[in-house]
Amino acid sequence: MNDGIEKRVCVVVLGDIGRSPRMQYHSLSLAQEGFMVDIVSYGGSTPGQNLMDNPCITINLMSDPPKFIQSLPRIFAYAFKAIWQFFALLFAMFSLQKKPSHVLMQNPPSIPTLAVIWSYCILKSTKMIVDWHNYGFTIMSLTVGMKHPLVRFAKWFEVFFGRKAHSHLCVTKAMQQDLQNNWGIRASVLYDRPPESFRPLSINEKHELFNKLSVDYPCFLSKDFPNGTAFTKETANGIEYRKVRPAILVSSTSWTEDEDFNILLESLEAYELSLQNATRTDLPKIVCIITGKGPMKEHYAEIISAKQFYHIQFCMPWLTAEDYPKLLASADLGVCLHTSSSGLDLPMKVVDMFGCRLPVLAYDFKCLTELVRHGENGMVFKESTELKIQLQTLLAGFPEHSKNLNRLSNNLDLFRQVPWHDNWKTNALCVFRE
């Protein structure tokens, strides 16, 4: 095998590469280790600038399915979309100028990706690697139920073609065990770790971000300091935090059915009531920033606008890939509503928050303990009442006397000692050298 083949990998994402951070990180790590990388994906969001500027990485965009599909009945829309994606992906793969030695594909989506990539690898004598983020059939079951014939077919499809891959990566030990026990697939665990861009910021960097965001979002504006923000101010000694300021609560969501935003909304309503009734005088006001975009965003935006909050402001920005980690690093507390359709994957948004030294309150599910340890680096909840209590516990005395919040933040230093690329070299690089 010559060098041109040995050192070339194709990374396949049947989705928006800009919203697929793990696959972007795979691509950057491959490039860092001397591989040429062809990404085959859909467009939409802008990927990180480090990916766009990397001379070893080429992005090949597929044609989006026609919009009229959305107006078809569900079963016909799904079938037509799958057929369209089958030929679009097949065309994109065979249009690659050079043959890769390995094809790394994200799963899900499973249909038709697994079949197309397996066919391509057979015809091109290329090795197929599946990175299991979740199970596609469990995501489908959220809409139509696990017993639906379409879900049963999707599970068969995923098992049948998934087993044909040469190598496998997965995101948790729980998924590794499930793949082995139920599907006969041996996978290596590659935990998500934040890249270098997810890091703590200096107060000057936070001040710069707040000023930038204040142009479009009034919640960042200062009402009494002309050169300040709602959280920081300029003094003769430089940038300083305001002694009385709101706490920044951040949540990143895809606005889909597997994240129950009502839990957060109900807990904030209870928090608001505590402040209105003056039953808690040690709690700060909150600026709740919810990032991301998805099908239910407008629905919840209307619900929020219809409610009366006097001590809580909401902001729903869509941030650039460069500003998103900066916002996490500038926040005081994170909330994750991810529930996992399979119970076997972990929310990458929590990994990002941990990288920025941001403690997280996370919805509890089967394998979350592989990432969030209750009372050590975050807290877990099952209902809005628990979340309300945790918010009040951690934000009590903010900003000068929030000891519980500071303790959780300090405990994240150990997590941050293992960055993405070091973890990737230890657990993933070997499959590309086989």
PDB file of C-alpha atoms in Angstrom, residues 7 9-11 23-37 56-57 104 420-421 424 428-429 432:
ATOM      1  CA  LYS A   7      -2.234   8.188   5.044  1.00  0.00           C
ATOM      2  CA  VAL A   9      -8.979   8.743   5.663  1.00  0.00           C
ATOM      3  CA  CYS A  10     -12.521   9.647   4.630  1.00  0.00           C
ATOM      4  CA  VAL A  11     -14.785  10.909   7.454  1.00  0.00           C
ATOM      5  CA  MET A  23     -16.301  14.134  13.849  1.00  0.00           C
ATOM      6  CA  GLN A  24     -14.565  17.489  13.467  1.00  0.00           C
ATOM      7  CA  TYR A  25     -12.223  16.510  16.307  1.00  0.00           C
ATOM      8  CA  HIS A  26     -11.551  13.137  14.666  1.00  0.00           C
ATOM      9  CA  SER A  27     -10.626  14.958  11.468  1.00  0.00           C
ATOM     10  CA  LEU A  28      -8.301  17.401  13.220  1.00  0.00           C
ATOM     11  CA  SER A  29      -6.561  14.612  15.136  1.00  0.00           C
ATOM     12  CA  LEU A  30      -6.083  12.586  11.963  1.00  0.00           C
ATOM     13  CA  ALA A  31      -4.587  15.630  10.250  1.00  0.00           C
ATOM     14  CA  GLN A  32      -2.335  16.275  13.236  1.00  0.00           C
ATOM     15  CA  GLU A  33      -1.007  12.717  12.938  1.00  0.00           C
ATOM     16  CA  GLY A  34      -0.130  13.192   9.263  1.00  0.00           C
ATOM     17  CA  PHE A  35      -3.253  11.853   7.520  1.00  0.00           C
ATOM     18  CA  MET A  36      -4.960  13.556   4.620  1.00  0.00           C
ATOM     19  CA  VAL A  37      -8.671  13.797   5.419  1.00  0.00           C
ATOM     20  CA  CYS A  56      -4.796  18.473   5.205  1.00  0.00           C
ATOM     21  CA  ILE A  57      -8.610  18.530   5.370  1.00  0.00           C
ATOM     22  CA  LEU A 104     -14.746   6.537   9.434  1.00  0.00           C
ATOM     23  CA  TRP A 420      -9.068  15.274  23.314  1.00  0.00           C
ATOM     24  CA  HIS A 421      -6.004  14.588  21.159  1.00  0.00           C
ATOM     25  CA  TRP A 424      -7.606  10.039  20.837  1.00  0.00           C
ATOM     26  CA  ALA A 428      -8.332   5.578  18.459  1.00  0.00           C
ATOM     27  CA  LEU A 429      -5.165   6.059  16.455  1.00  0.00           C
ATOM     28  CA  PHE A 432      -6.242   3.697  11.545  1.00  0.00           C
TER      29      PHE A 432
END
